[in-house]
């Protein structure tokens, strides 16, 4: 069906075409000298094959006379019907449609040569058939599609075959050019999809340009000459691979740039509404609420030694007791306080919307007055920073200003030339960093420019975050940058989100956590920028994430605060993840360890498949099977000094008359030393053994193992013995994939057996039981 947008041409007409393909809401944009400029919304597209009959139904909520016309790529009339009034059904027979060239057309209801409703039509040159199932649920953030093209007789040239995807809530969209892997067979992959529901399909572009654009079906101005059916896909990441929601708090107004603050007991939140609220971290229950004077201040709460400092739209700086919310002291001024205060050396510094920076002692009480004040000449909406005995501010006029701690004059000032309403300064280790039209690093003492990074999409409010020697910042184009602070701000890596990054990145040891206006929270590897995880919240975010332990707190433009948990653990000195290129499945003929190289069935899969595909393998009765090896022989690779090796696989136990016990064997070094992990439903325990001498390394009982529950088992060890460091630390973690909870964590030290690759074998010695092994990934960090 087609109708104009509310902000485009007013219309009392609608078009439906039987046999059309439903698509996510699309925009049809017409910008033509004769037609004028119009934007229409459509939710279907018609595929027309050579000789097909075309039926057009028009709904007319008006008595105006109209004409149905079909326009070609250049908006010339190709077909038309006699003018009429009222609702109507119009048929273009095969004798009429057979004269159409292949390519993109638009059906239009015309009133006095003005389009009042449109409907896109593709006269196909190619049939497109997707091999994969187009609907379903997958626990994987990657979508790989293979499509077969059938020439319908025109032989039209192809400029591009494109795989496109869009979330049904329109927060995420992406596309990729597919590669021809064999004649008329194309394949493409879209990576790193967050949890959401998606539409996806394949379209073929010709080499002719069009005078109108159908979102998702026009390619750099080229017309579509074929497309597939539209599939729907639900991505539900395993619990161990996503940030889970612990609780959600709904505020009366959006958070905007206001950031949640936490201490060991509570999470504190402000936002554009008048109240400040404390909620219990574990449950989200309200601890206390304090009403501020005035609204529309996105000043963030700052926690400092049991006191919460925050500004208000009514011009009051509050110092609140973190336990009760009672007022320790306040400072009342005649200008709103939108900026977030900063504490340095027993002094709270805060700024006003009329351009003043003020100071007050942290030990003040009651209604008090500032101890110092200075005007910087322009409004300050952004947050203050402090360090090196100075206070730093950015102004709406685009200046970066450094002030001495006594606020007696200015230490230095620079102009960025762009308005800085949301972009705040960051102080780190003797330098001040600001994101504007470029990213700037200044010497904090002298104000001299250390470096600038100009290949930047402009600030949307994201402040630089510095960790180690890397500066992290997002831009208005949705790009996140890792910049080398010791090499003139040179670019180390970039990562992409689906919309502007207005929130400041948070760094948790080895990972960068970013909230995007596209409605998702991303976790990137700190040193490479590769996406570790992402979670789709579905609400735009300017509020910067706050990270503590494995928890992430973030506020949204819809006024919600989310407490997320299960942030992935960081392994020190980890190198980037490498998913192995292939692995083997082999039957083993006895119940002992064997490295038989022949016999059985060998399966090899590509790395793309291994990245998220499931391989199901059922074992029943008294059986023993080698599941996987890395590298090829499993025993020849030596990790480098400081490496942490990590391997992960998944299992489900289905008792069928036996004792419900899984025994999993793995070798971890070149001497064929073997370890055994017992997951025993009957005795409700998980135990780790050295199989050669039957020595129990560790055991956890009362873990609540359940039948037919999907578990992820992760083995990690740090090779320190070979290179003279801490030797052979080993950790095995079993996670319930439905709940994300850790069922058991076993650890030990086996220094002599901590080198090389890995071989994994599943076995059950109980007749009737079945073990399903869904291989997920083997990682080498």
XYZ file of C-alpha atoms in Angstrom, residues 21-647:
627
model
C 5.820 -8.532 -1.921
C 5.562 -7.050 1.570
C 8.636 -5.054 2.610
C 9.546 -2.942 5.640
C 8.301 0.623 5.322
C 10.219 2.186 2.433
C 10.486 5.729 1.150
C 9.922 6.517 -2.513
C 11.611 9.821 -3.304
C 10.757 11.723 -6.495
C 12.722 14.869 -7.293
C 12.029 15.827 -10.884
C 11.693 19.070 -12.795
C 8.284 18.094 -14.160
C 6.944 16.162 -11.149
C 8.412 18.347 -8.408
C 9.692 16.926 -5.088
C 7.683 14.260 -3.276
C 8.295 11.612 -0.613
C 5.924 8.652 -0.254
C 5.894 5.734 2.201
C 5.219 2.221 0.856
C 5.105 -1.189 2.483
C 5.065 -3.426 -0.627
C 6.678 -3.728 -4.064
C 5.293 -5.464 -7.115
C 7.406 -7.946 -9.114
C 6.286 -8.220 -12.710
C 7.559 -10.966 -14.984
C 7.373 -10.809 -18.789
C 3.760 -11.256 -19.961
C 2.234 -10.950 -16.473
C -1.085 -9.185 -16.024
C -0.964 -6.103 -13.740
C -3.952 -5.186 -11.533
C -3.997 -1.843 -9.704
C -6.624 -1.054 -7.047
C -7.172 2.564 -6.046
C -8.909 3.819 -2.944
C -10.253 7.352 -3.435
C -11.587 9.308 -0.458
C -12.467 12.226 -2.691
C -14.564 13.039 -5.746
C -11.595 14.474 -7.637
C -10.874 13.058 -11.078
C -7.640 11.077 -11.341
C -5.722 8.936 -13.798
C -3.637 5.793 -13.150
C -0.306 5.886 -14.965
C 2.810 3.684 -15.006
C 6.048 5.662 -15.339
C 9.416 4.300 -16.428
C 12.844 4.986 -14.937
C 12.943 8.444 -16.553
C 9.394 9.233 -15.367
C 8.000 8.990 -18.879
C 4.499 7.536 -19.208
C 4.681 3.864 -20.204
C 1.057 2.819 -19.527
C -2.091 4.698 -18.521
C -5.830 4.352 -17.997
C -8.696 6.700 -18.786
C -9.400 9.347 -16.105
C -12.103 8.447 -13.595
C -13.420 9.187 -10.101
C -14.028 7.116 -6.947
C -12.593 3.730 -5.985
C -11.457 1.678 -8.944
C -9.692 -1.480 -10.122
C -7.563 -1.218 -13.246
C -6.110 -4.104 -15.261
C -3.176 -3.867 -17.632
C -3.273 -7.013 -19.757
C -0.297 -9.058 -20.896
C -0.425 -7.415 -24.304
C 0.201 -4.066 -22.586
C 2.830 -5.150 -20.053
C 4.802 -7.200 -22.585
C 5.940 -3.926 -24.125
C 7.661 -2.796 -20.924
C 11.424 -2.906 -20.697
C 12.915 -4.601 -17.654
C 13.759 -2.330 -14.762
C 12.188 0.014 -12.201
C 8.777 1.631 -12.670
C 6.406 3.557 -10.463
C 2.609 3.303 -10.575
C 1.021 6.650 -9.735
C -2.383 8.189 -9.126
C -2.220 11.530 -10.964
C -4.463 14.528 -10.314
C -3.805 17.465 -12.628
C -0.344 16.044 -13.430
C 0.495 15.831 -9.735
C 1.253 12.416 -8.107
C -1.025 11.777 -5.109
C -0.022 8.154 -4.391
C 2.634 5.852 -5.834
C 3.539 2.169 -5.825
C 6.934 0.776 -6.927
C 7.103 -1.878 -9.626
C 10.052 -3.934 -10.842
C 9.775 -5.579 -14.269
C 12.189 -8.393 -13.610
C 15.098 -9.305 -15.819
C 16.221 -11.917 -13.278
C 14.531 -14.285 -10.917
C 16.239 -14.434 -7.521
C 16.009 -17.535 -5.342
C 17.599 -17.635 -1.890
C 18.904 -21.049 -0.868
C 18.723 -20.550 2.896
C 15.507 -20.612 4.889
C 14.287 -17.049 4.958
C 12.470 -17.215 8.279
C 13.481 -18.532 11.646
C 15.407 -17.933 14.843
C 19.155 -18.138 15.105
C 21.587 -17.703 17.978
C 24.103 -15.928 15.813
C 24.847 -12.333 14.935
C 25.927 -13.086 11.356
C 23.692 -13.548 8.310
C 25.104 -15.374 5.290
C 22.875 -15.696 2.222
C 23.451 -17.542 -1.049
C 21.229 -16.589 -3.989
C 20.699 -18.148 -7.420
C 19.906 -15.819 -10.322
C 17.809 -16.949 -13.305
C 17.902 -14.914 -16.500
C 14.284 -14.407 -17.577
C 15.281 -13.789 -21.184
C 16.433 -10.186 -21.385
C 20.140 -10.713 -20.788
C 20.233 -7.319 -19.044
C 23.645 -6.329 -17.633
C 24.098 -6.528 -13.849
C 25.966 -3.810 -11.970
C 25.461 -5.185 -8.457
C 23.750 -7.920 -6.459
C 23.014 -6.704 -2.946
C 22.031 -8.347 0.342
C 20.077 -5.900 2.496
C 18.764 -6.138 6.047
C 16.643 -3.894 8.235
C 15.329 -4.366 11.741
C 11.556 -4.249 11.990
C 11.835 -1.369 14.476
C 14.009 0.496 11.928
C 16.890 0.950 14.426
C 19.357 -1.091 12.382
C 19.932 -1.377 8.651
C 22.773 -2.555 6.494
C 23.704 -3.898 3.100
C 26.609 -5.588 1.401
C 27.520 -6.301 -2.214
C 27.371 -10.045 -2.830
C 30.163 -11.904 -4.602
C 29.624 -14.227 -7.550
C 31.050 -17.503 -6.237
C 30.099 -19.445 -9.379
C 28.116 -18.568 -12.505
C 24.815 -16.924 -11.465
C 25.373 -17.831 -7.792
C 26.022 -14.973 -5.359
C 26.888 -14.968 -1.662
C 27.084 -12.229 0.958
C 27.432 -11.906 4.730
C 26.327 -9.176 7.123
C 28.142 -9.428 10.459
C 27.573 -8.387 14.052
C 23.778 -8.232 14.162
C 22.385 -7.525 17.601
C 19.318 -9.152 19.110
C 16.321 -8.008 17.115
C 13.811 -8.974 14.449
C 14.915 -8.334 10.878
C 13.693 -8.243 7.290
C 16.202 -9.268 4.654
C 16.327 -9.856 0.934
C 18.458 -9.858 -2.215
C 18.088 -7.311 -5.013
C 19.736 -7.089 -8.462
C 20.764 -3.711 -9.884
C 21.005 -2.960 -13.581
C 23.155 -0.319 -15.257
C 20.417 2.236 -16.045
C 19.849 5.279 -13.823
C 16.435 6.291 -12.436
C 14.792 9.639 -11.736
C 13.275 8.292 -8.521
C 14.636 6.387 -5.569
C 13.074 3.461 -3.730
C 14.892 3.053 -0.424
C 16.724 -0.281 -0.435
C 15.919 -0.984 -4.098
C 18.006 1.669 -5.809
C 21.781 1.406 -5.915
C 23.758 4.617 -6.404
C 20.962 5.788 -8.662
C 20.754 2.520 -10.619
C 17.453 0.722 -11.075
C 16.435 -2.664 -9.724
C 15.955 -5.474 -12.261
C 15.123 -8.296 -9.844
C 14.677 -9.124 -6.179
C 13.957 -12.088 -3.950
C 11.155 -12.764 -1.536
C 11.621 -10.828 1.724
C 12.531 -13.014 4.673
C 12.149 -12.374 8.372
C 14.757 -13.396 10.891
C 14.893 -13.220 14.671
C 18.340 -13.062 16.231
C 18.404 -14.318 19.816
C 21.981 -14.413 21.016
C 22.951 -17.029 23.603
C 22.799 -15.759 27.164
C 26.571 -16.042 27.377
C 26.960 -13.752 24.353
C 24.936 -10.692 25.217
C 24.282 -8.083 27.830
C 21.168 -9.111 29.748
C 18.729 -6.684 31.329
C 18.807 -6.850 35.120
C 16.213 -4.120 35.588
C 14.654 -1.105 33.915
C 13.630 2.186 35.503
C 11.235 4.567 33.742
C 11.748 8.314 34.228
C 9.304 11.116 33.410
C 11.605 12.658 30.798
C 14.565 11.645 28.690
C 18.084 11.337 30.105
C 19.680 13.220 27.186
C 23.398 13.627 28.094
C 22.879 12.844 31.792
C 24.893 9.800 32.862
C 24.020 7.300 35.593
C 26.435 7.221 38.549
C 26.975 4.161 40.758
C 28.610 3.196 44.003
C 28.662 -0.198 45.711
C 25.049 0.080 46.854
C 23.016 2.139 44.403
C 22.635 3.671 40.958
C 21.898 7.422 40.875
C 20.069 9.040 37.971
C 19.009 12.510 36.899
C 17.912 13.570 33.415
C 15.640 16.328 32.167
C 12.949 15.750 34.791
C 13.185 17.510 38.136
C 13.904 14.532 40.394
C 17.098 12.726 41.306
C 16.612 9.084 42.102
C 18.648 6.359 43.802
C 17.891 2.719 43.045
C 19.276 -0.442 44.608
C 21.830 -1.873 42.195
C 20.785 -5.510 42.584
C 17.014 -5.077 42.247
C 16.282 -1.631 40.790
C 14.017 -0.814 43.750
C 13.729 2.894 44.593
C 15.954 3.821 47.554
C 15.089 7.529 47.644
C 13.897 10.390 45.437
C 14.810 14.082 45.686
C 12.997 16.822 43.773
C 15.267 19.532 42.367
C 14.361 23.148 41.713
C 13.529 23.290 38.010
C 13.637 20.879 35.108
C 15.489 20.543 31.802
C 18.965 20.051 33.216
C 20.950 17.059 32.026
C 23.584 17.595 34.715
C 24.848 14.149 35.721
C 25.100 13.027 39.352
C 28.686 12.798 40.610
C 29.429 10.438 43.533
C 32.254 11.525 45.825
C 32.857 10.019 49.274
C 29.211 9.395 50.060
C 27.890 12.631 48.562
C 26.001 13.198 45.297
C 26.685 16.510 43.502
C 24.264 17.587 40.758
C 22.929 20.772 39.176
C 19.362 21.775 38.319
C 17.413 23.768 35.764
C 16.426 26.173 38.548
C 20.045 27.176 39.139
C 20.749 25.137 42.284
C 23.805 22.996 42.915
C 22.874 20.193 45.325
C 25.086 18.128 47.602
C 22.962 15.113 48.607
C 23.638 12.356 51.114
C 24.071 9.212 48.987
C 22.310 7.006 51.561
C 19.208 9.123 52.191
C 18.977 11.840 49.526
C 18.866 14.554 52.183
C 20.528 17.870 51.328
C 23.999 18.339 52.873
C 24.306 21.784 51.302
C 23.132 23.768 48.278
C 24.187 26.818 46.264
C 21.430 28.866 44.613
C 22.189 31.019 41.567
C 20.238 32.964 38.961
C 21.152 30.749 35.993
C 20.407 27.117 35.159
C 23.112 24.523 35.764
C 23.149 22.109 32.824
C 26.812 21.197 33.190
C 28.023 18.291 35.317
C 30.221 19.368 38.267
C 33.695 18.034 38.998
C 35.516 17.576 42.324
C 39.222 18.346 42.850
C 41.193 18.795 46.099
C 38.188 19.315 48.369
C 36.449 21.730 46.008
C 33.364 21.266 43.841
C 33.571 23.171 40.551
C 30.383 23.774 38.577
C 29.252 25.911 35.638
C 26.144 27.854 34.681
C 24.299 28.417 31.438
C 25.246 32.116 31.556
C 28.942 31.241 31.280
C 30.272 31.255 34.838
C 32.528 28.669 36.506
C 32.166 28.598 40.298
C 33.685 26.820 43.266
C 32.419 25.679 46.680
C 34.043 23.626 49.446
C 32.934 19.981 49.759
C 32.610 20.482 53.533
C 29.990 23.218 53.249
C 26.595 22.973 54.905
C 23.124 24.457 54.533
C 22.424 27.185 51.991
C 25.859 28.485 51.074
C 27.613 30.724 48.581
C 30.402 30.072 46.078
C 33.948 30.651 47.290
C 35.121 31.757 43.829
C 33.643 32.591 40.438
C 34.828 33.591 36.969
C 33.031 34.299 33.693
C 34.305 32.696 30.496
C 32.119 34.914 28.301
C 29.810 32.306 26.787
C 27.299 29.665 27.888
C 28.562 26.358 29.278
C 26.251 23.391 28.749
C 28.931 20.689 28.706
C 30.612 18.973 31.642
C 33.665 20.309 33.442
C 36.968 18.462 33.768
C 39.765 18.942 36.302
C 43.370 17.858 36.745
C 46.884 19.186 37.011
C 45.702 21.960 39.322
C 43.329 23.408 36.710
C 39.673 23.295 35.668
C 38.655 22.922 32.010
C 35.453 23.945 30.203
C 34.086 24.098 26.676
C 31.680 26.847 25.620
C 28.768 27.115 23.231
C 30.928 29.553 21.261
C 33.427 26.762 20.560
C 36.210 27.679 22.987
C 38.265 25.373 25.201
C 39.195 27.249 28.386
C 41.655 26.314 31.139
C 41.241 27.995 34.540
C 43.505 27.925 37.594
C 42.079 26.167 40.632
C 41.396 29.502 42.409
C 39.460 30.680 39.311
C 41.604 33.836 39.191
C 41.603 34.553 35.469
C 42.409 32.120 32.663
C 45.415 29.874 32.112
C 44.808 29.506 28.365
C 42.073 29.411 25.718
C 41.690 27.862 22.267
C 38.932 28.246 19.694
C 37.730 25.169 17.792
C 35.498 27.226 15.505
C 32.418 25.060 16.088
C 29.631 25.174 18.654
C 30.295 22.926 21.656
C 26.972 22.288 23.385
C 27.407 18.646 24.319
C 31.098 17.969 23.766
C 33.070 18.200 27.015
C 36.803 18.281 27.744
C 38.630 15.246 29.092
C 41.727 15.518 31.292
C 44.202 12.637 31.358
C 47.820 12.500 32.494
C 48.800 16.067 31.669
C 46.708 16.484 28.507
C 43.258 17.830 27.662
C 41.249 16.216 24.851
C 38.246 17.724 23.028
C 36.100 16.465 20.134
C 34.784 19.180 17.804
C 35.088 19.229 13.998
C 38.320 17.339 14.735
C 39.734 15.651 17.815
C 42.271 17.851 19.615
C 44.895 17.062 22.246
C 46.346 19.998 24.197
C 49.144 20.164 26.737
C 47.230 20.857 29.960
C 49.852 23.176 31.445
C 50.704 25.348 28.454
C 47.657 24.910 26.219
C 49.843 24.139 23.204
C 48.289 21.763 20.703
C 49.909 18.329 20.884
C 48.027 16.900 17.906
C 44.740 16.968 16.028
C 42.880 14.236 14.169
C 40.930 15.740 11.274
C 39.535 12.610 9.561
C 36.601 12.825 11.932
C 32.880 13.015 11.216
C 32.251 15.834 13.681
C 31.031 15.655 17.247
C 27.519 14.640 18.253
C 28.418 15.086 21.932
C 30.745 12.131 22.511
C 33.714 13.092 24.681
C 37.140 11.484 24.248
C 37.984 8.709 26.702
C 41.634 7.881 27.284
C 42.916 4.503 28.453
C 46.608 3.733 28.298
C 47.939 5.233 25.075
C 44.653 5.109 23.147
C 41.990 7.823 22.809
C 38.450 6.573 22.135
C 35.708 8.804 20.713
C 32.573 8.571 18.555
C 31.313 10.918 15.835
C 28.117 12.108 14.182
C 28.457 9.480 11.442
C 28.260 6.613 13.938
C 31.974 5.788 13.773
C 34.020 4.941 16.866
C 37.754 5.695 16.668
C 40.782 4.351 18.468
C 43.567 6.964 18.175
C 47.219 6.538 19.127
C 47.962 9.259 21.664
C 51.732 8.689 21.443
C 51.829 8.923 17.641
C 50.211 12.251 16.919
C 46.657 10.914 17.219
C 47.108 8.519 14.308
C 44.169 6.196 13.654
C 44.591 2.694 15.051
C 41.133 1.390 14.180
C 37.522 2.332 13.528
C 34.274 0.539 14.328
C 30.846 1.351 12.960
C 27.451 1.715 14.599
C 24.157 2.409 12.858
C 23.727 6.056 13.861
C 25.464 8.966 15.569
C 27.522 8.278 18.682
C 26.607 11.097 21.077
C 27.547 9.208 24.243
C 31.068 9.051 25.613
C 32.694 5.600 25.314
C 33.438 3.738 28.546
C 36.532 1.559 28.843
C 36.607 -1.524 31.032
C 40.149 -2.851 30.940
C 40.321 -4.596 27.559
C 37.029 -3.473 26.052
C 35.246 -0.329 24.927
C 31.526 0.024 25.644
C 29.610 2.400 23.348
C 25.952 3.481 23.359
C 24.647 4.633 19.965
C 21.695 6.627 18.724
C 20.823 3.505 16.710
C 19.466 1.985 19.943
C 22.230 -0.548 20.601
C 25.030 -0.910 23.136
C 28.253 -2.204 21.576
C 31.288 -3.860 23.138
C 34.483 -3.477 21.089
C 37.917 -4.958 21.630
C 40.033 -2.108 22.997
C 43.100 -2.737 20.854
C 41.543 -3.823 17.539
C 38.031 -2.347 17.428
C 36.493 -5.718 16.564
C 32.938 -6.164 17.837
C 32.800 -8.480 20.836
C 29.087 -8.202 21.623
C 26.159 -5.909 20.991
C 22.753 -5.601 22.591
C 19.793 -3.908 20.904
C 17.820 -1.847 23.413
C 15.724 -0.213 20.704
C 15.908 3.306 22.173
C 18.310 6.047 21.092
C 20.992 6.934 23.637
C 22.997 10.106 24.300
C 23.600 9.132 27.908
C 27.076 7.659 28.331
C 27.316 4.093 29.651
C 28.590 3.589 33.189
C 30.491 0.332 33.700
C 31.174 -1.374 37.004
C 32.246 -5.016 37.301
C 30.162 -6.924 34.703
C 27.329 -4.363 34.775
C 26.484 -1.529 32.368
C 24.058 1.307 33.198
C 22.697 3.544 30.449
C 19.844 6.012 29.968
C 17.784 6.598 26.832
C 15.972 9.308 24.912
C 12.680 7.683 25.916
C 13.418 8.266 29.589
C 14.384 4.741 30.576
C 17.431 3.644 32.546
C 18.662 0.104 31.899
C 20.848 -1.947 34.205
C 22.546 -4.564 32.031
C 24.726 -7.425 33.198
C 27.001 -10.190 31.892
C 29.575 -7.889 30.344
C 32.159 -10.331 28.938
C 35.257 -10.930 31.001
C 38.564 -9.581 29.793
C 41.573 -11.867 29.481
C 44.854 -9.999 30.141
C 47.383 -9.912 27.302
C 44.839 -11.437 24.940
C 45.549 -11.145 21.250
C 42.595 -10.731 18.844
C 40.183 -13.644 18.555
C 40.953 -16.092 15.762
C 38.261 -18.602 14.833
C 39.848 -21.741 13.428
C 39.558 -22.434 9.731
C 38.466 -26.045 9.966
C 37.991 -28.887 12.348
C 37.434 -32.615 12.152
C 34.864 -35.098 13.405
C 36.256 -38.620 13.773
C 34.848 -41.820 15.165
C 37.199 -43.470 17.613
C 37.088 -47.250 17.857
C 37.763 -47.680 21.580
C 36.987 -46.010 24.867
C 40.533 -44.838 25.494
C 42.374 -41.865 24.148
C 43.219 -42.278 20.523
C 44.675 -40.123 17.793
C 43.680 -42.412 14.971
C 44.180 -40.490 11.740
C 42.113 -42.728 9.490
C 38.673 -44.242 9.535
C 35.414 -42.623 10.475
C 34.006 -39.568 8.839
C 35.893 -36.292 8.432
C 33.957 -33.058 8.114
C 35.531 -29.704 7.298
C 33.767 -26.345 7.529
C 34.717 -22.851 6.495
C 35.603 -20.266 9.109
C 32.473 -18.280 8.226
C 30.374 -21.284 9.163
C 32.351 -21.886 12.313
C 31.814 -18.337 13.401
C 28.234 -18.984 14.395
C 26.917 -22.187 12.851
C 25.776 -25.129 14.944
C 26.993 -28.626 14.202
C 24.813 -31.203 15.925
C 26.281 -34.546 16.866
C 24.355 -37.137 18.841
C 26.118 -39.809 20.882
C 24.159 -42.587 22.505
C 24.985 -45.681 24.434
C 28.593 -46.673 25.016
C 30.342 -44.416 22.553
C 33.347 -42.187 22.313
C 33.989 -39.638 19.634
C 36.636 -37.072 18.900
C 34.770 -33.836 18.302
C 37.302 -31.242 17.272
C 40.950 -30.369 17.197
C 42.912 -27.161 16.968
C 45.237 -26.854 15.155
C 44.865 -29.706 12.662
C 46.536 -32.335 14.826
C 45.535 -30.615 18.030
C 48.970 -30.932 19.590
C 51.579 -29.004 17.706
C 50.920 -25.325 18.424
C 52.737 -23.450 21.147
C 51.226 -20.260 22.538
C 53.328 -17.163 22.783
C 54.427 -15.775 26.111
C 51.512 -14.282 28.022
C 48.853 -15.712 25.706
C 45.571 -16.805 27.185
C 44.075 -19.673 25.240
C 40.318 -20.080 25.280
C 38.167 -22.828 23.774
